[in-house]
């Protein structure tokens, strides 16, 4: 399990909207060469990590604007699942938390995972995402549609940041079996000198 959090000096809506622009990921994610959005729920990825090129497809399992996006691979050379959550700290600051589970495929990937390179890469990717959105002052676009777990292939349910399933008009479904959402944290005190 890989887990990291970063504070972004940008409003929640801008941060979330930028994350929905998956085809922009190569601009700040190390090893991501291309992401093609196939439809609202599916993307095709080409990555190069530790000298090995991999191609795979992902499906968004749950997408709730300004709160979370969870995904899993559904085909290709990579097996992973994860969730990214967004928490408003104040009008101009957002906390982004990324949790992922992945199964390294080849010896290069297994070695990278064993020595902590995957954890380091995720932290570096979040830092570059922070710099990317902060330098722009606005998102390059945004998609604010709601994708429900019940409509995903296999229909798993996703957990929210509190670890409970989303309330709907239908009976509750079992929780999504992906990485757990991070626990909610109290908002840090705001130093008036930094506003």
GROMACS .gro file of C-alpha atoms in nm:
model
  195
    1UNK     CA    1   0.000   0.000   0.000
    2UNK     CA    2   0.131   0.342  -0.100
    3UNK     CA    3  -0.014   0.639   0.085
    4UNK     CA    4   0.080   1.009   0.075
    5UNK     CA    5  -0.077   1.349   0.145
    6UNK     CA    6   0.007   1.700   0.029
    7UNK     CA    7  -0.132   2.047   0.097
    8UNK     CA    8  -0.200   2.243  -0.222
    9UNK     CA    9  -0.223   2.623  -0.219
   10UNK     CA   10  -0.529   2.636  -0.444
   11UNK     CA   11  -0.906   2.621  -0.393
   12UNK     CA   12  -1.071   2.280  -0.367
   13UNK     CA   13  -1.267   2.317  -0.692
   14UNK     CA   14  -0.955   2.400  -0.898
   15UNK     CA   15  -0.755   2.113  -0.743
   16UNK     CA   16  -1.030   1.858  -0.800
   17UNK     CA   17  -1.101   1.982  -1.154
   18UNK     CA   18  -0.733   1.953  -1.248
   19UNK     CA   19  -0.714   1.596  -1.120
   20UNK     CA   20  -1.004   1.501  -1.351
   21UNK     CA   21  -0.789   1.600  -1.652
   22UNK     CA   22  -0.626   1.258  -1.683
   23UNK     CA   23  -0.464   1.330  -2.019
   24UNK     CA   24  -0.255   1.598  -1.843
   25UNK     CA   25  -0.100   1.343  -1.602
   26UNK     CA   26   0.220   1.299  -1.811
   27UNK     CA   27   0.298   1.665  -1.735
   28UNK     CA   28   0.353   1.590  -1.366
   29UNK     CA   29   0.359   1.211  -1.313
   30UNK     CA   30   0.699   1.048  -1.349
   31UNK     CA   31   0.693   0.749  -1.581
   32UNK     CA   32   0.352   0.826  -1.732
   33UNK     CA   33   0.407   0.867  -2.105
   34UNK     CA   34   0.044   0.889  -2.221
   35UNK     CA   35  -0.310   0.876  -2.087
   36UNK     CA   36  -0.601   0.857  -2.331
   37UNK     CA   37  -0.949   0.907  -2.194
   38UNK     CA   38  -1.169   0.648  -2.368
   39UNK     CA   39  -1.498   0.758  -2.211
   40UNK     CA   40  -1.619   0.911  -1.882
   41UNK     CA   41  -1.517   0.602  -1.685
   42UNK     CA   42  -1.220   0.447  -1.873
   43UNK     CA   43  -0.863   0.552  -1.961
   44UNK     CA   44  -0.579   0.380  -2.146
   45UNK     CA   45  -0.232   0.434  -1.994
   46UNK     CA   46   0.121   0.389  -2.125
   47UNK     CA   47   0.394   0.407  -1.861
   48UNK     CA   48   0.767   0.353  -1.850
   49UNK     CA   49   0.903   0.262  -1.508
   50UNK     CA   50   1.249   0.121  -1.438
   51UNK     CA   51   1.307   0.093  -1.813
   52UNK     CA   52   0.994  -0.119  -1.871
   53UNK     CA   53   0.699   0.003  -2.080
   54UNK     CA   54   0.355  -0.109  -1.968
   55UNK     CA   55   0.008  -0.044  -2.113
   56UNK     CA   56  -0.314  -0.089  -1.921
   57UNK     CA   57  -0.671   0.032  -1.886
   58UNK     CA   58  -0.832   0.180  -1.578
   59UNK     CA   59  -1.192   0.217  -1.473
   60UNK     CA   60  -1.317   0.487  -1.241
   61UNK     CA   61  -1.521   0.303  -0.980
   62UNK     CA   62  -1.643   0.608  -0.788
   63UNK     CA   63  -1.617   0.978  -0.862
   64UNK     CA   64  -1.781   1.234  -0.635
   65UNK     CA   65  -1.696   1.595  -0.726
   66UNK     CA   66  -1.472   1.778  -0.477
   67UNK     CA   67  -1.442   1.465  -0.257
   68UNK     CA   68  -1.292   1.154  -0.417
   69UNK     CA   69  -1.203   0.951  -0.723
   70UNK     CA   70  -1.139   0.578  -0.691
   71UNK     CA   71  -1.018   0.354  -0.972
   72UNK     CA   72  -0.889   0.009  -1.059
   73UNK     CA   73  -0.720  -0.151  -1.357
   74UNK     CA   74  -0.943  -0.360  -1.581
   75UNK     CA   75  -0.698  -0.479  -1.845
   76UNK     CA   76  -0.335  -0.477  -1.949
   77UNK     CA   77   0.006  -0.525  -1.792
   78UNK     CA   78  -0.057  -0.360  -1.454
   79UNK     CA   79  -0.274  -0.449  -1.154
   80UNK     CA   80  -0.358  -0.159  -0.924
   81UNK     CA   81  -0.641   0.017  -0.746
   82UNK     CA   82  -0.656   0.336  -0.552
   83UNK     CA   83  -0.840   0.639  -0.427
   84UNK     CA   84  -0.755   1.008  -0.424
   85UNK     CA   85  -0.944   1.228  -0.179
   86UNK     CA   86  -0.973   1.605  -0.160
   87UNK     CA   87  -1.034   1.802   0.159
   88UNK     CA   88  -1.099   2.176   0.174
   89UNK     CA   89  -0.876   2.334   0.438
   90UNK     CA   90  -0.995   2.690   0.371
   91UNK     CA   91  -1.088   2.904   0.069
   92UNK     CA   92  -0.737   2.883  -0.083
   93UNK     CA   93  -0.594   2.552   0.044
   94UNK     CA   94  -0.675   2.188  -0.024
   95UNK     CA   95  -0.538   1.864   0.111
   96UNK     CA   96  -0.491   1.585  -0.144
   97UNK     CA   97  -0.441   1.228  -0.022
   98UNK     CA   98  -0.351   0.943  -0.254
   99UNK     CA   99  -0.369   0.576  -0.151
  100UNK     CA  100  -0.281   0.296  -0.394
  101UNK     CA  101  -0.232  -0.077  -0.396
  102UNK     CA  102  -0.032  -0.221  -0.682
  103UNK     CA  103   0.114  -0.555  -0.774
  104UNK     CA  104   0.460  -0.521  -0.929
  105UNK     CA  105   0.484  -0.737  -1.243
  106UNK     CA  106   0.847  -0.778  -1.346
  107UNK     CA  107   1.174  -0.798  -1.158
  108UNK     CA  108   1.249  -0.429  -1.216
  109UNK     CA  109   0.915  -0.323  -1.069
  110UNK     CA  110   0.946  -0.567  -0.777
  111UNK     CA  111   1.292  -0.432  -0.699
  112UNK     CA  112   1.166  -0.072  -0.720
  113UNK     CA  113   0.880  -0.155  -0.482
  114UNK     CA  114   1.115  -0.336  -0.241
  115UNK     CA  115   1.351  -0.039  -0.207
  116UNK     CA  116   1.072   0.216  -0.165
  117UNK     CA  117   1.104   0.378  -0.507
  118UNK     CA  118   0.728   0.350  -0.566
  119UNK     CA  119   0.648   0.537  -0.243
  120UNK     CA  120   0.903   0.803  -0.333
  121UNK     CA  121   0.764   0.837  -0.686
  122UNK     CA  122   0.408   0.888  -0.559
  123UNK     CA  123   0.527   1.160  -0.320
  124UNK     CA  124   0.721   1.328  -0.601
  125UNK     CA  125   0.419   1.306  -0.833
  126UNK     CA  126   0.199   1.477  -0.573
  127UNK     CA  127   0.460   1.750  -0.529
  128UNK     CA  128   0.474   1.808  -0.907
  129UNK     CA  129   0.092   1.814  -0.919
  130UNK     CA  130   0.094   2.078  -0.644
  131UNK     CA  131   0.348   2.289  -0.836
  132UNK     CA  132   0.156   2.242  -1.163
  133UNK     CA  133  -0.177   2.370  -1.029
  134UNK     CA  134  -0.024   2.643  -0.813
  135UNK     CA  135   0.175   2.787  -1.104
  136UNK     CA  136  -0.132   2.791  -1.330
  137UNK     CA  137  -0.370   2.960  -1.081
  138UNK     CA  138  -0.653   2.762  -1.242
  139UNK     CA  139  -0.729   2.414  -1.372
  140UNK     CA  140  -0.670   2.328  -1.738
  141UNK     CA  141  -1.027   2.196  -1.744
  142UNK     CA  142  -1.263   1.998  -1.530
  143UNK     CA  143  -1.525   1.728  -1.538
  144UNK     CA  144  -1.776   1.737  -1.256
  145UNK     CA  145  -1.991   1.438  -1.342
  146UNK     CA  146  -2.089   1.183  -1.080
  147UNK     CA  147  -1.983   0.823  -1.143
  148UNK     CA  148  -2.150   0.580  -0.905
  149UNK     CA  149  -1.996   0.250  -0.796
  150UNK     CA  150  -2.321   0.067  -0.874
  151UNK     CA  151  -2.264   0.145  -1.243
  152UNK     CA  152  -1.905   0.015  -1.253
  153UNK     CA  153  -1.811  -0.328  -1.388
  154UNK     CA  154  -1.878  -0.572  -1.105
  155UNK     CA  155  -2.056  -0.291  -0.913
  156UNK     CA  156  -1.840  -0.260  -0.597
  157UNK     CA  157  -1.921   0.022  -0.354
  158UNK     CA  158  -1.663   0.285  -0.266
  159UNK     CA  159  -1.597   0.419   0.080
  160UNK     CA  160  -1.594   0.785   0.159
  161UNK     CA  161  -1.332   0.958   0.373
  162UNK     CA  162  -1.503   0.839   0.694
  163UNK     CA  163  -1.499   0.474   0.586
  164UNK     CA  164  -1.874   0.452   0.532
  165UNK     CA  165  -2.060   0.391   0.211
  166UNK     CA  166  -2.243   0.670   0.036
  167UNK     CA  167  -2.607   0.714   0.134
  168UNK     CA  168  -2.842   0.648  -0.159
  169UNK     CA  169  -3.204   0.559  -0.219
  170UNK     CA  170  -3.102   0.196  -0.270
  171UNK     CA  171  -2.999  -0.052  -0.002
  172UNK     CA  172  -2.633  -0.025   0.102
  173UNK     CA  173  -2.381  -0.232  -0.089
  174UNK     CA  174  -2.066  -0.394   0.048
  175UNK     CA  175  -1.765  -0.158   0.071
  176UNK     CA  176  -1.524  -0.115  -0.219
  177UNK     CA  177  -1.232  -0.352  -0.167
  178UNK     CA  178  -0.970  -0.098  -0.277
  179UNK     CA  179  -0.731   0.088  -0.051
  180UNK     CA  180  -0.899   0.237   0.253
  181UNK     CA  181  -0.979   0.604   0.243
  182UNK     CA  182  -0.753   0.800   0.477
  183UNK     CA  183  -0.901   0.898   0.813
  184UNK     CA  184  -1.044   1.247   0.840
  185UNK     CA  185  -0.801   1.487   1.004
  186UNK     CA  186  -0.876   1.801   1.199
  187UNK     CA  187  -0.812   2.122   1.008
  188UNK     CA  188  -0.476   2.277   1.105
  189UNK     CA  189  -0.484   2.623   1.259
  190UNK     CA  190  -0.456   2.903   1.008
  191UNK     CA  191  -0.176   3.149   1.062
  192UNK     CA  192  -0.318   3.493   0.970
  193UNK     CA  193   0.029   3.597   0.854
  194UNK     CA  194   0.008   3.348   0.567
  195UNK     CA  195  -0.326   3.462   0.427
   0.00000   0.00000   0.00000
